[in-house]
PDB file of C-alpha atoms in Angstrom:
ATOM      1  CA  UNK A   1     -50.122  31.628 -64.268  1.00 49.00           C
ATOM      2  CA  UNK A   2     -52.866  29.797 -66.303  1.00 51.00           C
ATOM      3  CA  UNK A   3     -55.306  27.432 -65.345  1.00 52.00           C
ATOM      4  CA  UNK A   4     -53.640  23.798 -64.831  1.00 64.00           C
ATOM      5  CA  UNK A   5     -54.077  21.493 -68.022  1.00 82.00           C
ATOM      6  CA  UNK A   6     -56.960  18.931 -67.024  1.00 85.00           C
ATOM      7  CA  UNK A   7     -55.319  16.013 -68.097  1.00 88.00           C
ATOM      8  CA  UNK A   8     -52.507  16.781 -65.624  1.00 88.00           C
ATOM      9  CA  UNK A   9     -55.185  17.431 -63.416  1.00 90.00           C
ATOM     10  CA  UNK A  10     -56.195  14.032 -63.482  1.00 91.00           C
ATOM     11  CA  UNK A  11     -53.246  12.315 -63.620  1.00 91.00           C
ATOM     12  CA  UNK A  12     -52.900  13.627 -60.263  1.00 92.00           C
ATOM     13  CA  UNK A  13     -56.241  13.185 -59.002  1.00 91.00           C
ATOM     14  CA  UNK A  14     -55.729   9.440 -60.319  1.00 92.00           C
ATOM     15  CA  UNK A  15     -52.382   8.806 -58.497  1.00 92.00           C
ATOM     16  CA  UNK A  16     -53.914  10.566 -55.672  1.00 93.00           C
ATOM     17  CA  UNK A  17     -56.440   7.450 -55.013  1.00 93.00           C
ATOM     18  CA  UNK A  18     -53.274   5.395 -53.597  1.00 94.00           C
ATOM     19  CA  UNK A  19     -52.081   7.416 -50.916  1.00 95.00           C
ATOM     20  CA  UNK A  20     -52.755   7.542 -47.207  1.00 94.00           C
ATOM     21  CA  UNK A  21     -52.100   9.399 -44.160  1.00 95.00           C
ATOM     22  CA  UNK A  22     -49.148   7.370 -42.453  1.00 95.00           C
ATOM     23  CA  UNK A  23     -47.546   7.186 -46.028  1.00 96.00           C
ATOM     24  CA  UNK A  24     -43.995   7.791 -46.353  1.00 96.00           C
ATOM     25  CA  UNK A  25     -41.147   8.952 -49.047  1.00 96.00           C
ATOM     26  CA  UNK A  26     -37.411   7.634 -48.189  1.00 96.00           C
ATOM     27  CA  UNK A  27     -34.436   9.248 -50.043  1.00 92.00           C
ATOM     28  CA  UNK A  28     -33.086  12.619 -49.370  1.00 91.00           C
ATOM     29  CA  UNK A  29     -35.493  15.757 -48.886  1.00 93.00           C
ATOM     30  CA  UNK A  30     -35.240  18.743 -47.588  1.00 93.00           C
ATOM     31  CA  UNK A  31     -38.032  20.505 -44.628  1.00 93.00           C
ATOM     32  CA  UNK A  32     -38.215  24.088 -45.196  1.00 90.00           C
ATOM     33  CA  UNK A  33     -38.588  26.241 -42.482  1.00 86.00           C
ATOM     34  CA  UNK A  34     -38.499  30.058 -41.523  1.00 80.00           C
ATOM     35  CA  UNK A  35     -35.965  30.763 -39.068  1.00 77.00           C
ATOM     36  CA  UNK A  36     -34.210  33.652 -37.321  1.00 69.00           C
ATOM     37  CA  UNK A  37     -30.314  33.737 -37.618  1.00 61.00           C
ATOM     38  CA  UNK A  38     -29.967  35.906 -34.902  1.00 63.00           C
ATOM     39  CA  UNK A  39     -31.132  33.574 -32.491  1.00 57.00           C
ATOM     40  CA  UNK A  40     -30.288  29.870 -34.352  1.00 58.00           C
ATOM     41  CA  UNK A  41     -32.605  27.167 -32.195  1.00 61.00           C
ATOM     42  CA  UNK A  42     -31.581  25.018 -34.927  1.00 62.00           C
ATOM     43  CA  UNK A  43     -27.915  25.445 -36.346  1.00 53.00           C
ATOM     44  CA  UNK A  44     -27.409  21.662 -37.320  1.00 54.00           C
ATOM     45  CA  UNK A  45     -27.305  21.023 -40.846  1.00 47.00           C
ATOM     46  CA  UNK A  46     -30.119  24.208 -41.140  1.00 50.00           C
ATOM     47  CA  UNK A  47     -28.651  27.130 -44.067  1.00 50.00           C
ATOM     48  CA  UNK A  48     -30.202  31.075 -44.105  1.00 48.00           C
ATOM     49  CA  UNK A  49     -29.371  33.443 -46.898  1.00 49.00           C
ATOM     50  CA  UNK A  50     -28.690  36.503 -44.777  1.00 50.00           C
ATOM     51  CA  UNK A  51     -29.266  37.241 -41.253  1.00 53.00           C
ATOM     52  CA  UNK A  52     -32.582  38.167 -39.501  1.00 60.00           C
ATOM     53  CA  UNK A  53     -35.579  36.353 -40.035  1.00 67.00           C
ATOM     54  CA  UNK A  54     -35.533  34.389 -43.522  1.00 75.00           C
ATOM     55  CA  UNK A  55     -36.283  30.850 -44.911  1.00 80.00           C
ATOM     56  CA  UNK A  56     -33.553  28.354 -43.941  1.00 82.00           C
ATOM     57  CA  UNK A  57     -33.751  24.298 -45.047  1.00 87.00           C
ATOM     58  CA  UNK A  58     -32.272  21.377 -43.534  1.00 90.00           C
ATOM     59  CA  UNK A  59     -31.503  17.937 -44.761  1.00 92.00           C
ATOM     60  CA  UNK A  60     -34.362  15.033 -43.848  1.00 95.00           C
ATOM     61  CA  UNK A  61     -34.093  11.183 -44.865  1.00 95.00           C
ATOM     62  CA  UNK A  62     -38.041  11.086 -45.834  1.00 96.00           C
ATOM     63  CA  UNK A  63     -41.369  12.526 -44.688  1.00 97.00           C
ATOM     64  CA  UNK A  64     -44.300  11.403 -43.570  1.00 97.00           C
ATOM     65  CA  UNK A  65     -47.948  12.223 -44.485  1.00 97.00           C
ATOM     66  CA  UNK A  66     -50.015  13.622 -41.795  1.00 96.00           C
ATOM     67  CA  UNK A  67     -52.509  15.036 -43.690  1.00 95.00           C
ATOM     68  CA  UNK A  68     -56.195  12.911 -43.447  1.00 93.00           C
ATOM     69  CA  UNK A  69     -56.865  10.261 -46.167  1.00 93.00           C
ATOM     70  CA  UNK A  70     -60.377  12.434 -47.019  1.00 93.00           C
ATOM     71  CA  UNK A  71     -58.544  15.382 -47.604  1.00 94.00           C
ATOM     72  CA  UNK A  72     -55.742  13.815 -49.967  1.00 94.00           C
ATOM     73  CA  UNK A  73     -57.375  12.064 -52.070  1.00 93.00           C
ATOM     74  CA  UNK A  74     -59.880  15.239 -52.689  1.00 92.00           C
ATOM     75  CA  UNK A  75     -59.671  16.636 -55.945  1.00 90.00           C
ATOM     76  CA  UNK A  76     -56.007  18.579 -56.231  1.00 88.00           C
ATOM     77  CA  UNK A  77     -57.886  21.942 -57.634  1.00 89.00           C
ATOM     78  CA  UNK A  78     -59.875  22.506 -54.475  1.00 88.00           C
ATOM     79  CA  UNK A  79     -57.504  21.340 -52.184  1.00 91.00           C
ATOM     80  CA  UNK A  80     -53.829  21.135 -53.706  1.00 93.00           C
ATOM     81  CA  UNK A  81     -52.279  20.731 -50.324  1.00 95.00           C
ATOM     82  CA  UNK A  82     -50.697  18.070 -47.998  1.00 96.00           C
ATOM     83  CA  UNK A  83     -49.064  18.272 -44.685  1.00 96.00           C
ATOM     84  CA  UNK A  84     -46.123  16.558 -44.252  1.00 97.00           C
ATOM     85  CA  UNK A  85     -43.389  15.794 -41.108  1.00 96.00           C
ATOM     86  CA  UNK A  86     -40.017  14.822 -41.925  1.00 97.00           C
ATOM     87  CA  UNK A  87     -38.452  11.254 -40.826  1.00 97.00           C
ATOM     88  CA  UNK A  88     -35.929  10.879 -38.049  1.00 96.00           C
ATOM     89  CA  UNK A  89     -33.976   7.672 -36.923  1.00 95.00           C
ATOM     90  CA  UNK A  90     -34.085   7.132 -32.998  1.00 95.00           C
ATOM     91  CA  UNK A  91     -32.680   4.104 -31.278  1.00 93.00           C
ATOM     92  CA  UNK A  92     -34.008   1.301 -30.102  1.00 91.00           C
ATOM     93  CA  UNK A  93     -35.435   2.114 -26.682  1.00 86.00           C
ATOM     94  CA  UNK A  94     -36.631   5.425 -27.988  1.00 89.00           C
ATOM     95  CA  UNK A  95     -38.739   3.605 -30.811  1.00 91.00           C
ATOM     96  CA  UNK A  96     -40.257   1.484 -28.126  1.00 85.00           C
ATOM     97  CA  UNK A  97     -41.720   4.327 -26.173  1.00 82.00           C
ATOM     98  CA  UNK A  98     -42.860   5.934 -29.025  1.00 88.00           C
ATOM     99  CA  UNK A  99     -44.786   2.921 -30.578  1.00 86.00           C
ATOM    100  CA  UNK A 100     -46.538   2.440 -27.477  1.00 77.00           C
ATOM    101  CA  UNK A 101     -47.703   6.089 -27.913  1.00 76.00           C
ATOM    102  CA  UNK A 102     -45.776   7.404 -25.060  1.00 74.00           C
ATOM    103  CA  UNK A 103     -43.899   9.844 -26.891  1.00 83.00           C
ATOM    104  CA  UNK A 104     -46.984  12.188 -28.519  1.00 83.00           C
ATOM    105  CA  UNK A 105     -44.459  14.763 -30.418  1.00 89.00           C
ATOM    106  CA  UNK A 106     -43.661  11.363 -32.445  1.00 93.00           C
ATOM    107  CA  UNK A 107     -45.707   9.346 -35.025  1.00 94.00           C
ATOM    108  CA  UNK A 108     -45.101   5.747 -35.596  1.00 93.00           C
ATOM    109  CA  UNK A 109     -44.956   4.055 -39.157  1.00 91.00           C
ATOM    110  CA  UNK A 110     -45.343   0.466 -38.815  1.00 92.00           C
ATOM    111  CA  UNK A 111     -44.451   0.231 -42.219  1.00 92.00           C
ATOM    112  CA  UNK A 112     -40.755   1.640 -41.280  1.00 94.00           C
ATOM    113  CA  UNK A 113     -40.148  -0.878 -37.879  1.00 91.00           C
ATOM    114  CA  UNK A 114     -37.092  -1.867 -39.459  1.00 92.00           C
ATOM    115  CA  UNK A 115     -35.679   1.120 -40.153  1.00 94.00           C
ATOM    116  CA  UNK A 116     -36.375   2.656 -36.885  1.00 95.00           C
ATOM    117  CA  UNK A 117     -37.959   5.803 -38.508  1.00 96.00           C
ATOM    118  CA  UNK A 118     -40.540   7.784 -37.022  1.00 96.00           C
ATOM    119  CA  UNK A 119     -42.057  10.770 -37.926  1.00 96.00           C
ATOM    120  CA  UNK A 120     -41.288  14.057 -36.062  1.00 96.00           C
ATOM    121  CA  UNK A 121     -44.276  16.300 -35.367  1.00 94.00           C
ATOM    122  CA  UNK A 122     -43.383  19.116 -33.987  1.00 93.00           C
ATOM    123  CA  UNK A 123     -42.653  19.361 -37.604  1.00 94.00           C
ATOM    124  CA  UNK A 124     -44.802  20.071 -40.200  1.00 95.00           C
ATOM    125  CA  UNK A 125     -44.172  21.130 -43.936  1.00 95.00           C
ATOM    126  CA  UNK A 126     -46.820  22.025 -46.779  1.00 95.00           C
ATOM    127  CA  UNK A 127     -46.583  20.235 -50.335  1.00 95.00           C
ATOM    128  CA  UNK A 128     -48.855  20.919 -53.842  1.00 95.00           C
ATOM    129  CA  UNK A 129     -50.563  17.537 -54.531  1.00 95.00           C
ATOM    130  CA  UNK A 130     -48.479  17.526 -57.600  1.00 92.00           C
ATOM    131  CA  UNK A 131     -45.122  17.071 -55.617  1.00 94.00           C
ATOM    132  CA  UNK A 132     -46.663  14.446 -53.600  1.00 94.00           C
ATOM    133  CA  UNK A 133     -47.293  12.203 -56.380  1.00 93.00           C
ATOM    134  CA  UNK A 134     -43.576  12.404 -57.890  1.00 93.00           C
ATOM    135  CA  UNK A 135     -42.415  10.569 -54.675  1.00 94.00           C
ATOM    136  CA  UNK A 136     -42.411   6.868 -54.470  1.00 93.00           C
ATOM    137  CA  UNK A 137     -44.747   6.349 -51.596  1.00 95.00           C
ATOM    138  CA  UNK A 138     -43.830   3.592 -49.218  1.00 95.00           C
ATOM    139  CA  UNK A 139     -46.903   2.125 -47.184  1.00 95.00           C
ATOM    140  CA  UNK A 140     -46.841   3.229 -44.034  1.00 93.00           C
ATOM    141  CA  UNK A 141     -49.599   1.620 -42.327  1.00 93.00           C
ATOM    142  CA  UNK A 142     -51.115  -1.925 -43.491  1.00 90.00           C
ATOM    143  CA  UNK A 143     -53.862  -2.801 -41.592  1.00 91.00           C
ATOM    144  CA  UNK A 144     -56.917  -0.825 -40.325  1.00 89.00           C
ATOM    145  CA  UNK A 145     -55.562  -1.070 -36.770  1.00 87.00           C
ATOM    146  CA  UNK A 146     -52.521   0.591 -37.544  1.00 90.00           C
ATOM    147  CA  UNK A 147     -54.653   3.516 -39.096  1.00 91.00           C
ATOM    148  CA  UNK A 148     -56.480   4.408 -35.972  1.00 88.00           C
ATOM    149  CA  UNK A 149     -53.646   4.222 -33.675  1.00 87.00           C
ATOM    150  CA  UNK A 150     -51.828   6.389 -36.114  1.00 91.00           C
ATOM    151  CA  UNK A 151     -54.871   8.863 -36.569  1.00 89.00           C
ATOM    152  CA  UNK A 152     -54.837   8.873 -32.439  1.00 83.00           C
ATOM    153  CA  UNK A 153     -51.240   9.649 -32.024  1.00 86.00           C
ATOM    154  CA  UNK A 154     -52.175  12.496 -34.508  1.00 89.00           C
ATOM    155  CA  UNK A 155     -55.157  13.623 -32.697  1.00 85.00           C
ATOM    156  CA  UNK A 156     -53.366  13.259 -29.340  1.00 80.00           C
ATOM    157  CA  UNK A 157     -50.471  15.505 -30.691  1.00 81.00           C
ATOM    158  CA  UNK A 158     -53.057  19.047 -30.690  1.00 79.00           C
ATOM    159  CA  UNK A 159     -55.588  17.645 -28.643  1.00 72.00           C
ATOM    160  CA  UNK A 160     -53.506  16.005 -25.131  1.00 70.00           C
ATOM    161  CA  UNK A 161     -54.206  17.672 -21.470  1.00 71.00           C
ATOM    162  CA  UNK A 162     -52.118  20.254 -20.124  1.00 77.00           C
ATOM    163  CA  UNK A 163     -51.498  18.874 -16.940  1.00 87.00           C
ATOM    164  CA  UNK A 164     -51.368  21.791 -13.674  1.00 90.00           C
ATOM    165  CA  UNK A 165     -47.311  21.905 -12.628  1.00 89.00           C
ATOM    166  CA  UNK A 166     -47.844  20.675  -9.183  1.00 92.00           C
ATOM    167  CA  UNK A 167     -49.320  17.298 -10.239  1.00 93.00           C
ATOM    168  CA  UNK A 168     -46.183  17.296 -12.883  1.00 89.00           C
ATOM    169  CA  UNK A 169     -44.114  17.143  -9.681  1.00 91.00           C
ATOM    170  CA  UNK A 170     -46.273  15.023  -7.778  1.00 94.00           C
ATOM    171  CA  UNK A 171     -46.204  12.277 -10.524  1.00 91.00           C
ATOM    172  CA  UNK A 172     -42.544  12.225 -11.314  1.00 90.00           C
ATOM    173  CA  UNK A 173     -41.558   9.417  -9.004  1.00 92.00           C
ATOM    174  CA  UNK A 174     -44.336   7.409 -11.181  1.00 91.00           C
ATOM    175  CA  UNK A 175     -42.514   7.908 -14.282  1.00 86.00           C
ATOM    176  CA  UNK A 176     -39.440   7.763 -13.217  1.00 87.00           C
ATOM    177  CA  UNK A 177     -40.060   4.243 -12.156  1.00 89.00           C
ATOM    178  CA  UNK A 178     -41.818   3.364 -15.089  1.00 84.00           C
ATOM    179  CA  UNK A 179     -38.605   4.574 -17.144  1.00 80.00           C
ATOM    180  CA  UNK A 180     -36.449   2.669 -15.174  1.00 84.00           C
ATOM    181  CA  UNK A 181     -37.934  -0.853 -15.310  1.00 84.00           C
ATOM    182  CA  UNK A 182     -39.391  -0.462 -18.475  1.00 79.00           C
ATOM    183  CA  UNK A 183     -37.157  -2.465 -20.120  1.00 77.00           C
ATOM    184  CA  UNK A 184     -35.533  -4.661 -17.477  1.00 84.00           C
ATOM    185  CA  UNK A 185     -35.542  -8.190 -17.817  1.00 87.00           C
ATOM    186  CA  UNK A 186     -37.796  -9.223 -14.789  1.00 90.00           C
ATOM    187  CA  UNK A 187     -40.986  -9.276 -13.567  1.00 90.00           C
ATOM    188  CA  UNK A 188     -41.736  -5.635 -13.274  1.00 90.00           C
ATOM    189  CA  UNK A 189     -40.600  -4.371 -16.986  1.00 88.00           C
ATOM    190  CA  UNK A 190     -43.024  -7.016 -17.896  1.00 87.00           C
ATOM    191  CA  UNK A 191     -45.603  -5.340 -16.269  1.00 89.00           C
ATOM    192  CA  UNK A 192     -44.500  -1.835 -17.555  1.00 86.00           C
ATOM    193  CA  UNK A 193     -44.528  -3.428 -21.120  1.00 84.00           C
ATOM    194  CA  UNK A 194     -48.113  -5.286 -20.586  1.00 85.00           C
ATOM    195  CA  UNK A 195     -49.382  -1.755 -20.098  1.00 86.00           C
ATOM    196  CA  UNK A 196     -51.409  -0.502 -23.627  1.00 83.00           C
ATOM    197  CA  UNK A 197     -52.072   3.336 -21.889  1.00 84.00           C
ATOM    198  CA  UNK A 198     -52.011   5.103 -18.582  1.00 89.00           C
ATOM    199  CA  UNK A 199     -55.346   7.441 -17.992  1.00 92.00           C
ATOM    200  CA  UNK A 200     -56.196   9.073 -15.047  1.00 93.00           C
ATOM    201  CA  UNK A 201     -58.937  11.488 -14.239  1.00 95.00           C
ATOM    202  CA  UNK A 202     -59.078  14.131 -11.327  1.00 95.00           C
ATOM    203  CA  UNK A 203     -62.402  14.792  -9.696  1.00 95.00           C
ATOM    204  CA  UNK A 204     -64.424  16.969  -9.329  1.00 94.00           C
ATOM    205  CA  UNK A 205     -61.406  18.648 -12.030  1.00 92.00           C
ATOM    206  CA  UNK A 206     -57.751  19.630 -12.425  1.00 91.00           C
ATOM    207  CA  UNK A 207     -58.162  22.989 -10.597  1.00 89.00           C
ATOM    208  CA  UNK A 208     -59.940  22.578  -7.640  1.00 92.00           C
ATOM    209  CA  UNK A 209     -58.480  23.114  -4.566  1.00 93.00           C
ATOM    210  CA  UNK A 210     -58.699  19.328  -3.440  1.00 95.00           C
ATOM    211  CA  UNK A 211     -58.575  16.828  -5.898  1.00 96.00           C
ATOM    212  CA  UNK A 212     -58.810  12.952  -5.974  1.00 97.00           C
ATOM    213  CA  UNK A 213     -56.984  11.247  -8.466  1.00 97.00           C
ATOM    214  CA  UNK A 214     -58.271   7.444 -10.237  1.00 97.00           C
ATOM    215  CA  UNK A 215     -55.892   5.828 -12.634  1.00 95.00           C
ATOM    216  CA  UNK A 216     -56.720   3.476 -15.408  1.00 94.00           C
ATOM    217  CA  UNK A 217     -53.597   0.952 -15.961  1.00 93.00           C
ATOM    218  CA  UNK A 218     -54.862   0.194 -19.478  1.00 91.00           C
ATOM    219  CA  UNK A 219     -53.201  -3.476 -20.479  1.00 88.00           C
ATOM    220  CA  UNK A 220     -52.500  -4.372 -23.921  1.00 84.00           C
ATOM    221  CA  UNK A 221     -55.054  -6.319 -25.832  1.00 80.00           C
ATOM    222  CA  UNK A 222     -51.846  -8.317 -26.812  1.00 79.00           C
ATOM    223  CA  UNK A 223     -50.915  -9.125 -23.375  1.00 78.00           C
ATOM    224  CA  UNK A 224     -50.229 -12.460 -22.521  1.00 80.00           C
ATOM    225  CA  UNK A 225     -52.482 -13.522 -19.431  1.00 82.00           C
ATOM    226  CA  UNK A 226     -49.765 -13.775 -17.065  1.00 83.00           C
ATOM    227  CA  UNK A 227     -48.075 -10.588 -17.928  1.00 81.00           C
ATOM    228  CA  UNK A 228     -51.852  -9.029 -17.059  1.00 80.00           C
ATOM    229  CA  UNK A 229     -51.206 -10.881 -14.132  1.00 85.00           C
ATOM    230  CA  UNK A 230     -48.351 -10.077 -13.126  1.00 88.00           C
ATOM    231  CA  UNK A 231     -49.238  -5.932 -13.728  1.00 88.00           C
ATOM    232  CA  UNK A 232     -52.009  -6.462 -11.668  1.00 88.00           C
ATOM    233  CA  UNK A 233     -49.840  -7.801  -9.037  1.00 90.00           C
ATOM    234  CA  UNK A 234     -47.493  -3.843  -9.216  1.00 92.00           C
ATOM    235  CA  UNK A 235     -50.453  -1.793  -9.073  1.00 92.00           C
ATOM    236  CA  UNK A 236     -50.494  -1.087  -5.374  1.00 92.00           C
ATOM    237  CA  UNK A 237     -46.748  -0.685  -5.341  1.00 92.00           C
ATOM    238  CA  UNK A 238     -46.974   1.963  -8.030  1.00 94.00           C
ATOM    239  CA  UNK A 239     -49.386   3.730  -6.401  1.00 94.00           C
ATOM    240  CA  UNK A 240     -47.710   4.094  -3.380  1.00 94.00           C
ATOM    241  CA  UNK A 241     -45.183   5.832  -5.074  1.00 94.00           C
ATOM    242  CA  UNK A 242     -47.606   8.452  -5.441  1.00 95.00           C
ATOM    243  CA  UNK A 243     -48.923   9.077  -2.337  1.00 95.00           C
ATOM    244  CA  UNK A 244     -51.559  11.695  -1.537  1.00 95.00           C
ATOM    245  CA  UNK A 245     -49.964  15.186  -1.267  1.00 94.00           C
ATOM    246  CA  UNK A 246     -51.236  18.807  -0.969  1.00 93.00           C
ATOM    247  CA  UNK A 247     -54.283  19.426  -3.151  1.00 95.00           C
ATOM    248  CA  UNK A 248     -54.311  15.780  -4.236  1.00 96.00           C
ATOM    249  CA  UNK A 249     -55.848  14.122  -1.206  1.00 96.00           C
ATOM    250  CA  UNK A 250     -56.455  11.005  -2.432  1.00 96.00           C
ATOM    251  CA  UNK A 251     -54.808   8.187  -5.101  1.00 96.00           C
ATOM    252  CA  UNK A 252     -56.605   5.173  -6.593  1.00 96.00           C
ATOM    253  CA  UNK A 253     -56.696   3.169  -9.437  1.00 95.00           C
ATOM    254  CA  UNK A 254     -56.972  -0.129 -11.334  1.00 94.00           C
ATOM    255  CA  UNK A 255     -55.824  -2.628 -13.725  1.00 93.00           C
ATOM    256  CA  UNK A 256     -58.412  -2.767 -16.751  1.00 92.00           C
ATOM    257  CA  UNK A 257     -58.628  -3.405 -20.744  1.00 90.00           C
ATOM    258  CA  UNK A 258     -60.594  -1.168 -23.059  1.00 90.00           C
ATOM    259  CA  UNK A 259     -63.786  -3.506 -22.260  1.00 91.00           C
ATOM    260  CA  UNK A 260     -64.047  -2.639 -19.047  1.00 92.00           C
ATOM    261  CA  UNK A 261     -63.790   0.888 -19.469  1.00 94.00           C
ATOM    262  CA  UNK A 262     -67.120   2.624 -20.124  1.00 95.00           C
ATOM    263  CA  UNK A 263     -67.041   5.129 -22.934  1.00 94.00           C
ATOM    264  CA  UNK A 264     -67.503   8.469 -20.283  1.00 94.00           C
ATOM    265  CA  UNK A 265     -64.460   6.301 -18.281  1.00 94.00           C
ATOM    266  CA  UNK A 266     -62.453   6.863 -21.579  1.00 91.00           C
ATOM    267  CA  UNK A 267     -63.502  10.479 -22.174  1.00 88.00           C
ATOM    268  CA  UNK A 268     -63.319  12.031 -18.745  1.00 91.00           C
ATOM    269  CA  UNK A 269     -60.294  10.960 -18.561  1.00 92.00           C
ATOM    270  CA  UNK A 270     -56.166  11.959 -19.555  1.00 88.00           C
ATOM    271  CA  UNK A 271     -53.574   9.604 -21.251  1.00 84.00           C
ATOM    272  CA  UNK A 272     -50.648   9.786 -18.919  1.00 82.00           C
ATOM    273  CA  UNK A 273     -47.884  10.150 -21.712  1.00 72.00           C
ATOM    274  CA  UNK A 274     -44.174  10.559 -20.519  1.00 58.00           C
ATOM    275  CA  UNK A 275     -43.709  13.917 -22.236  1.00 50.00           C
ATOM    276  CA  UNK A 276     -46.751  14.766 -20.252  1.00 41.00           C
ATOM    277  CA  UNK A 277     -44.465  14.571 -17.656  1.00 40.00           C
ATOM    278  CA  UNK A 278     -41.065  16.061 -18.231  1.00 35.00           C
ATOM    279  CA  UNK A 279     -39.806  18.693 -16.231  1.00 30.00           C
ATOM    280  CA  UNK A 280     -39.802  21.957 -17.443  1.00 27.00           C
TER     281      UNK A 280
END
């Protein structure tokens, strides 16, 4: 192959300049993937061309764009790629959890609420530049807010604690409650819902042999003051759901927004997401 033609060049570069990470293309694609036929993980909707390992793709109703707004809009020559993760529908509880950020495999696209699209990450396809700009890109976040929360469920995706097993089981009755009342119509699901983040931090660390374990119940910025009230008001009963246990000889916590964190508070510390917590 020759050189690309400049002027397609920068017609791309050009179109380029409007995309974003968070962007999205609806319609029917197609994710690409290499598989192995003799053990299908993924049978549904997924076609190989013989058995053994080979390339097998499967349907998608859009993708979104994962890849950093710095690196797409970089010059297609020295970096023709973008990373993209297909679109799935999920209901409505389901979308909840994962706006919230307590679903990290999952990406949000405000700009798809309706739709109740969200973009898979365990997921991830590569793209030339030049197929990226033959989509029609639909907006997928509007407002610089929506950007960082976006770039933080991204982040959080390769970046989240691995929490030790034992405090897996020893924090299940926590979720579990939190699950259930979630989205109940009374006093505690508003509590659950007031809630921006879960953090917790174990000192002196995760592997000593005695630990003591402070939460953070991080309340939405958007909170109304007496749903803050009101999760202040649950906080000893969910921690005594928790109580201290083996290596984990002590359990404390409180209610707090972003301001009163300090910025080591925030770093030294773990978002409690529920796939965190699933049982193996």
């Amino acid at each position: 192959m020759g050189l690309p033609d400049a002027a397609a060049v920068a017609r791309i570069d050009r179109a380029l300049e409007a995309w974003r990470q968070g962007d999205c293309v609806l319609g029917e694609q197609w994710f690409l993937f290499r598989t192995d036929t003799e053990v299908p993980l993924t049978a549904d909707g997924a076609t190989a061309a013989t058995d053994g390992f080979d390339n097998a793709e499967t349907e998608v109703v859009g993708f979104m764009v994962v890849t950093q707004t710095c690196d797409i809009v970089r010059g297609c020559v020295d970096r023709p790629f973008v990373e993209v993760s297909p679109l799935v529908e999920v209901d409505e509880r389901r979308h909840r959890e994962i706006e919230r950020g307590s679903r990290p495999n999952y990406a949000f696209a405000p700009g798809l609420r309706e739709k109740l699209l969200v973009a898979d990450l365990d997921r991830v396809m590569t793209v030339e530049k030049s197929v990226l700009v033959r989509w029609g890109r639909v907006t997928g976040c509007r407002t610089d807010v929506e950007m960082r929360r976006l770039s933080l469920a991204l982040a959080r995706k390769r970046a989240r604690a691995a929490f030790p097993d034992d405090f897996v089981r020893f924090a299940n009755p926590l979720k579990e409650r939190m699950l259930e009342k979630h989205d109940r119509n009374s006093d505690e699901g508003r509590a659950a819902r007031a809630l921006r983040e879960i953090r917790i931090r174990a000192e002196p660390s995760w592997d000593a042999g005695s630990a003591r374990l402070f939460f953070w119940l991080v309340r939405d910025d958007d909170a109304a003051p007496e749903d803050a009230a009101i999760l202040l008001s649950f906080l000893q009963d969910w921690l005594r759901r928790i109580p201290p246990d083996g290596r984990f000889v002590e359990v404390s916590g409180v209610v707090a927004s972003l301001d009163d964190m300090t910025a080591r508070d925030y770093v030294e510390s773990d978002p409690l997401d529920l796939d965190h917590l699933s049982t193996r």
